[in-house]
């Protein structure tokens, strides 16, 4: 019986390890492979033959690992050269896989990782190799095409909505409260910022405004919104996405750019501070606070969505089930059957259709003024946040377990 | 039977409402007062006669309220004039209290609020009024004198330790990880930053360095620490307090100062970004990320300590029990009996001994290099984080209830 390998790539999520555990559990049941290897630090680590065996992990450690945030096998942001440029890395990788009698390579990641998966699958096909490459979706940004939503998103969404609710209460305690601006991640898309609409008090969203990158940022309209709302209620709660852009296509804030990301995406963040300064300069009020959630939103397993943990598990499980030469180069996808009751189906989509594409937050789910989310957006999001994570905790802090240390 | 009133003051905590519920429950049992009133927005609101009756709140709402973060009766940062300057406000306040037949005024707050409590108690004594003022402690900063620890601190501490653990995992996933700097609140004291020592992996603290304001910041020593550790392990995880000061007594960062606080404390924050720039400028590595936890640490009820919730309840309960003319001007205090088992006693301390004083993190709990916390510090902190909050949640987000909206 041949073996398989699984690895993680790109930015971490709270539930990315649940997909590894799902795959391990599927193999326990279906006995498709002899050994399940784990590549440490994605493709980059596998090329250095940094590989561990996962099939022998104890049940206790597996449960801890499933509830541990961030890529517990390590990650990378490693871009394979184009096949036309050089096949050297491809040949090296294949020879490492063949040495371990690996028949299937599972890659958990976002659109960059699906690009890698598609390239490797194509190389295997072209060279009639008996090895296949299967993608497993993951990203807090929820920006993958051909999937209803991505594992990792629901938990980030839940943390954001919870935090919006809590910081709203905290920033509302005085008679004169001023303006509070909370900034989420999300790159070019507004899925994460839109999640703020889930935080409601007595049936009304606590966020007065939610600004998404899908709507071009208009400084005058923004200041008008804030000024009027501040006059009306003496306090304004605003949620913004890091990816807000002006009409000439520039990110509102590309400050603090440090080249940490070999895929040449700009490192975003800091928009909330820019907007704070705008409000103060406009003389609306000097009482403006701004807060970037930063990486908390992608690792706050202590506030994860159980639905998300379960679905992350299931995409790993289904990946193993689907694995075959016919499905070489495909990614497991999630299709939503309906909201009442909320159920999903697991299907396949070609990884190259997902690669290097972006799924934006639908414009029809943004209100006419371009500053909030509609009921349809709320209905889409709601099921993804269901259930509180059944965290493994000792009595003080969560118990976490990783394999890249 | 006379009535009483309770109000909240200063910065919010996650568990400040639990003290109100404790007091209400004590009155249900002991029937000491006819009605329990709530002052909305502290002294400032009471002077505007913004007062609600709390005794009639339903049991269901009480449970929600107990588990709702931030001052659910509203807050203020209102400083009463000195008695020598003018007694006008004092007379106004007393006449409002007398109109409602209020015999005891309970004030939940930190050292500024204890100053207010002491002044009011003194005024009542001087004028032989049959009214008394009792303080109930609260602050995430844990900087009150004559109390083992303050309600609010344990939950902030638990959120910080949890977040340190989670962001450490997130910032460790690559082969080359760089430096991560997480900044906590705490003003002039290091209690909150020190809480990072609770986050351990395989018996070792995940934070390589913890810098507290009790140790004068030394730029050269800091850069030496970071450089050596980075050489050794190719990644460094640092926790810093917002209150770090240079040897000439200046805060490392007083940037973003906006006058929001009538008590004339500088608004701190931003130290982590300053340190990030230092590391980059020193050429240690360009891969440095910095994150301010900001107000999340004082309102993350979703990650609260059950011990803290219980103790916040109990200081409210004991305040009602202790209330009498003899105890006019006292604050309820918590004394630790021991750690195994961890138990506490509730006593009284004069509010004016607490007022305008600061309790620093003990120097003997800081290691010799001045960059980490000793075992004694860890042992002090550990019991305060025990138990996960029994949060009232619907299946998506926590259910919260306040009375100042």
mmCIF file of N, CA and C in Angstrom, chain B residues 189-259:
data_model
loop_
_atom_site.group_PDB
_atom_site.id
_atom_site.type_symbol
_atom_site.label_atom_id
_atom_site.label_comp_id
_atom_site.label_asym_id
_atom_site.label_seq_id
_atom_site.Cartn_x
_atom_site.Cartn_y
_atom_site.Cartn_z
ATOM 1 N N UNK B 189 2.479 50.366 35.616
ATOM 2 C CA UNK B 189 2.822 49.101 36.267
ATOM 3 C C UNK B 189 2.828 47.939 35.276
ATOM 4 N N UNK B 190 3.542 46.882 35.650
ATOM 5 C CA UNK B 190 3.770 45.780 34.723
ATOM 6 C C UNK B 190 2.888 44.565 34.922
ATOM 7 N N UNK B 191 1.861 44.676 35.753
ATOM 8 C CA UNK B 191 1.039 43.498 36.059
ATOM 9 C C UNK B 191 0.478 42.825 34.812
ATOM 10 N N UNK B 192 -0.069 43.622 33.912
ATOM 11 C CA UNK B 192 -0.693 43.026 32.715
ATOM 12 C C UNK B 192 0.349 42.397 31.805
ATOM 13 N N UNK B 193 1.432 43.106 31.544
ATOM 14 C CA UNK B 193 2.471 42.548 30.677
ATOM 15 C C UNK B 193 3.048 41.273 31.298
ATOM 16 N N UNK B 194 3.215 41.286 32.623
ATOM 17 C CA UNK B 194 3.780 40.118 33.315
ATOM 18 C C UNK B 194 2.917 38.869 33.121
ATOM 19 N N UNK B 195 1.625 39.073 32.896
ATOM 20 C CA UNK B 195 0.703 37.948 32.700
ATOM 21 C C UNK B 195 1.109 37.065 31.536
ATOM 22 N N UNK B 196 1.884 37.614 30.620
ATOM 23 C CA UNK B 196 2.352 36.842 29.469
ATOM 24 C C UNK B 196 3.135 35.612 29.907
ATOM 25 N N UNK B 197 3.704 35.649 31.114
ATOM 26 C CA UNK B 197 4.520 34.509 31.572
ATOM 27 C C UNK B 197 3.676 33.256 31.773
ATOM 28 N N UNK B 198 2.349 33.434 31.863
ATOM 29 C CA UNK B 198 1.456 32.290 32.044
ATOM 30 C C UNK B 198 1.366 31.417 30.793
ATOM 31 N N UNK B 199 1.667 31.978 29.625
ATOM 32 C CA UNK B 199 1.572 31.221 28.371
ATOM 33 C C UNK B 199 2.837 30.397 28.194
ATOM 34 N N UNK B 200 2.712 29.090 28.359
ATOM 35 C CA UNK B 200 3.882 28.216 28.250
ATOM 36 C C UNK B 200 3.593 27.104 27.249
ATOM 37 N N UNK B 201 4.642 26.634 26.602
ATOM 38 C CA UNK B 201 4.519 25.477 25.714
ATOM 39 C C UNK B 201 5.585 24.470 26.111
ATOM 40 N N UNK B 202 5.159 23.267 26.421
ATOM 41 C CA UNK B 202 6.060 22.232 26.915
ATOM 42 C C UNK B 202 6.923 22.750 28.066
ATOM 43 N N UNK B 203 6.250 23.446 28.986
ATOM 44 C CA UNK B 203 6.896 23.870 30.218
ATOM 45 C C UNK B 203 7.735 25.135 30.135
ATOM 46 N N UNK B 204 7.856 25.702 28.936
ATOM 47 C CA UNK B 204 8.714 26.881 28.741
ATOM 48 C C UNK B 204 7.832 28.060 28.336
ATOM 49 N N UNK B 205 8.061 29.254 28.917
ATOM 50 C CA UNK B 205 7.263 30.409 28.500
ATOM 51 C C UNK B 205 7.450 30.663 27.006
ATOM 52 N N UNK B 206 6.387 30.977 26.309
ATOM 53 C CA UNK B 206 6.524 31.230 24.864
ATOM 54 C C UNK B 206 7.126 32.613 24.607
ATOM 55 N N UNK B 207 6.949 33.528 25.544
ATOM 56 C CA UNK B 207 7.550 34.865 25.383
ATOM 57 C C UNK B 207 9.029 34.790 25.757
ATOM 58 N N UNK B 208 9.881 35.190 24.822
ATOM 59 C CA UNK B 208 11.311 35.188 25.117
ATOM 60 C C UNK B 208 11.654 36.291 26.111
ATOM 61 N N UNK B 209 10.986 37.432 25.952
ATOM 62 C CA UNK B 209 11.260 38.567 26.841
ATOM 63 C C UNK B 209 9.957 39.255 27.232
ATOM 64 N N UNK B 210 9.905 39.716 28.469
ATOM 65 C CA UNK B 210 8.779 40.518 28.946
ATOM 66 C C UNK B 210 9.376 41.769 29.587
ATOM 67 N N UNK B 211 9.081 42.925 29.032
ATOM 68 C CA UNK B 211 9.646 44.172 29.558
ATOM 69 C C UNK B 211 8.580 44.960 30.309
ATOM 70 N N UNK B 212 8.882 45.270 31.579
ATOM 71 C CA UNK B 212 7.933 45.935 32.464
ATOM 72 C C UNK B 212 8.406 47.350 32.806
ATOM 73 N N UNK B 213 7.475 48.246 33.109
ATOM 74 C CA UNK B 213 7.847 49.634 33.433
ATOM 75 C C UNK B 213 8.619 49.743 34.738
ATOM 76 N N UNK B 214 8.564 48.705 35.569
ATOM 77 C CA UNK B 214 9.295 48.741 36.836
ATOM 78 C C UNK B 214 10.809 48.730 36.606
ATOM 79 N N UNK B 215 11.226 48.302 35.413
ATOM 80 C CA UNK B 215 12.652 48.330 35.054
ATOM 81 C C UNK B 215 12.838 49.424 33.995
ATOM 82 N N UNK B 216 13.722 50.342 34.266
ATOM 83 C CA UNK B 216 13.991 51.426 33.312
ATOM 84 C C UNK B 216 14.412 50.840 31.963
ATOM 85 N N UNK B 217 13.820 51.349 30.907
ATOM 86 C CA UNK B 217 14.127 50.815 29.584
ATOM 87 C C UNK B 217 15.524 51.243 29.156
ATOM 88 N N UNK B 218 16.294 50.246 28.745
ATOM 89 C CA UNK B 218 17.659 50.503 28.290
ATOM 90 C C UNK B 218 17.760 50.002 26.851
ATOM 91 N N UNK B 219 17.844 50.943 25.947
ATOM 92 C CA UNK B 219 17.821 50.643 24.515
ATOM 93 C C UNK B 219 18.916 49.653 24.114
ATOM 94 N N UNK B 220 20.106 49.867 24.624
ATOM 95 C CA UNK B 220 21.225 48.995 24.242
ATOM 96 C C UNK B 220 21.011 47.569 24.748
ATOM 97 N N UNK B 221 20.557 47.467 25.999
ATOM 98 C CA UNK B 221 20.304 46.135 26.558
ATOM 99 C C UNK B 221 19.189 45.445 25.779
ATOM 100 N N UNK B 222 18.153 46.212 25.421
ATOM 101 C CA UNK B 222 17.039 45.664 24.652
ATOM 102 C C UNK B 222 17.519 45.125 23.305
ATOM 103 N N UNK B 223 18.274 45.931 22.595
ATOM 104 C CA UNK B 223 18.740 45.510 21.271
ATOM 105 C C UNK B 223 19.706 44.325 21.379
ATOM 106 N N UNK B 224 20.483 44.304 22.442
ATOM 107 C CA UNK B 224 21.381 43.166 22.677
ATOM 108 C C UNK B 224 20.559 41.886 22.900
ATOM 109 N N UNK B 225 19.554 41.969 23.783
ATOM 110 C CA UNK B 225 18.648 40.828 24.033
ATOM 111 C C UNK B 225 18.107 40.268 22.713
ATOM 112 N N UNK B 226 17.544 41.176 21.920
ATOM 113 C CA UNK B 226 16.838 40.759 20.699
ATOM 114 C C UNK B 226 17.821 40.161 19.698
ATOM 115 N N UNK B 227 18.960 40.807 19.543
ATOM 116 C CA UNK B 227 19.962 40.366 18.571
ATOM 117 C C UNK B 227 20.470 38.956 18.903
ATOM 118 N N UNK B 228 20.806 38.743 20.171
ATOM 119 C CA UNK B 228 21.354 37.444 20.586
ATOM 120 C C UNK B 228 20.307 36.338 20.435
ATOM 121 N N UNK B 229 19.085 36.642 20.861
ATOM 122 C CA UNK B 229 18.012 35.623 20.796
ATOM 123 C C UNK B 229 17.667 35.308 19.337
ATOM 124 N N UNK B 230 17.711 36.337 18.512
ATOM 125 C CA UNK B 230 17.395 36.128 17.097
ATOM 126 C C UNK B 230 18.468 35.256 16.440
ATOM 127 N N UNK B 231 19.708 35.489 16.790
ATOM 128 C CA UNK B 231 20.815 34.656 16.286
ATOM 129 C C UNK B 231 20.602 33.198 16.683
ATOM 130 N N UNK B 232 20.183 33.026 17.930
ATOM 131 C CA UNK B 232 20.063 31.691 18.526
ATOM 132 C C UNK B 232 18.917 30.893 17.919
ATOM 133 N N UNK B 233 17.755 31.549 17.738
ATOM 134 C CA UNK B 233 16.572 30.751 17.356
ATOM 135 C C UNK B 233 15.809 31.297 16.155
ATOM 136 N N UNK B 234 16.361 32.360 15.535
ATOM 137 C CA UNK B 234 15.789 32.865 14.298
ATOM 138 C C UNK B 234 14.369 33.398 14.464
ATOM 139 N N UNK B 235 13.947 33.576 15.681
ATOM 140 C CA UNK B 235 12.658 34.198 15.928
ATOM 141 C C UNK B 235 12.654 34.662 17.379
ATOM 142 N N UNK B 236 11.970 35.775 17.617
ATOM 143 C CA UNK B 236 11.913 36.320 18.972
ATOM 144 C C UNK B 236 10.490 36.782 19.239
ATOM 145 N N UNK B 237 9.952 36.391 20.394
ATOM 146 C CA UNK B 237 8.614 36.825 20.778
ATOM 147 C C UNK B 237 8.750 37.700 22.028
ATOM 148 N N UNK B 238 8.280 38.937 21.901
ATOM 149 C CA UNK B 238 8.490 39.945 22.953
ATOM 150 C C UNK B 238 7.147 40.490 23.434
ATOM 151 N N UNK B 239 7.006 40.645 24.742
ATOM 152 C CA UNK B 239 5.828 41.318 25.290
ATOM 153 C C UNK B 239 6.299 42.572 26.012
ATOM 154 N N UNK B 240 5.637 43.687 25.733
ATOM 155 C CA UNK B 240 6.016 44.943 26.383
ATOM 156 C C UNK B 240 4.794 45.622 26.983
ATOM 157 N N UNK B 241 5.062 46.387 28.021
ATOM 158 C CA UNK B 241 4.013 47.178 28.639
ATOM 159 C C UNK B 241 3.986 48.560 28.002
ATOM 160 N N UNK B 242 2.803 49.126 27.886
ATOM 161 C CA UNK B 242 2.668 50.472 27.326
ATOM 162 C C UNK B 242 3.421 51.514 28.149
ATOM 163 N N UNK B 243 3.702 51.161 29.416
ATOM 164 C CA UNK B 243 4.250 52.157 30.340
ATOM 165 C C UNK B 243 5.766 52.204 30.431
ATOM 166 N N UNK B 244 6.468 51.544 29.489
ATOM 167 C CA UNK B 244 7.940 51.564 29.534
ATOM 168 C C UNK B 244 8.466 52.999 29.524
ATOM 169 N N UNK B 245 9.460 53.239 30.381
ATOM 170 C CA UNK B 245 10.028 54.587 30.500
ATOM 171 C C UNK B 245 11.546 54.549 30.363
ATOM 172 N N UNK B 246 12.092 55.633 29.844
ATOM 173 C CA UNK B 246 13.547 55.784 29.767
ATOM 174 C C UNK B 246 14.072 56.276 31.116
ATOM 175 N N UNK B 247 15.397 56.353 31.244
ATOM 176 C CA UNK B 247 15.942 56.697 32.571
ATOM 177 C C UNK B 247 15.665 58.138 32.985
ATOM 178 N N UNK B 248 15.294 58.990 31.982
ATOM 179 C CA UNK B 248 14.904 60.344 32.381
ATOM 180 C C UNK B 248 13.390 60.453 32.631
ATOM 181 N N UNK B 249 12.752 59.282 32.796
ATOM 182 C CA UNK B 249 11.359 59.277 33.238
ATOM 183 C C UNK B 249 10.330 59.518 32.149
ATOM 184 N N UNK B 250 10.773 59.522 30.888
ATOM 185 C CA UNK B 250 9.824 59.732 29.789
ATOM 186 C C UNK B 250 9.238 58.407 29.321
ATOM 187 N N UNK B 251 7.933 58.399 29.056
ATOM 188 C CA UNK B 251 7.328 57.214 28.439
ATOM 189 C C UNK B 251 7.947 57.013 27.065
ATOM 190 N N UNK B 252 8.202 55.744 26.704
ATOM 191 C CA UNK B 252 8.797 55.452 25.394
ATOM 192 C C UNK B 252 7.941 56.014 24.286
ATOM 193 N N UNK B 253 6.667 56.011 24.532
ATOM 194 C CA UNK B 253 5.800 56.519 23.481
ATOM 195 C C UNK B 253 4.641 57.269 24.092
ATOM 196 N N UNK B 254 4.631 58.542 23.843
ATOM 197 C CA UNK B 254 3.457 59.324 24.237
ATOM 198 C C UNK B 254 2.780 59.838 22.979
ATOM 199 N N UNK B 255 3.006 59.136 21.895
ATOM 200 C CA UNK B 255 2.380 59.528 20.633
ATOM 201 C C UNK B 255 0.885 59.282 20.712
ATOM 202 N N UNK B 256 0.163 59.842 19.772
ATOM 203 C CA UNK B 256 -1.289 59.663 19.664
ATOM 204 C C UNK B 256 -2.006 60.170 20.902
ATOM 205 N N UNK B 257 -1.368 61.084 21.624
ATOM 206 C CA UNK B 257 -2.005 61.600 22.819
ATOM 207 C C UNK B 257 -3.195 62.467 22.428
ATOM 208 N N UNK B 258 -4.360 62.092 22.926
ATOM 209 C CA UNK B 258 -5.556 62.904 22.729
ATOM 210 C C UNK B 258 -6.159 63.075 24.110
ATOM 211 N N UNK B 259 -6.513 64.280 24.449
ATOM 212 C CA UNK B 259 -7.006 64.526 25.801
ATOM 213 C C UNK B 259 -8.403 63.945 25.986
#
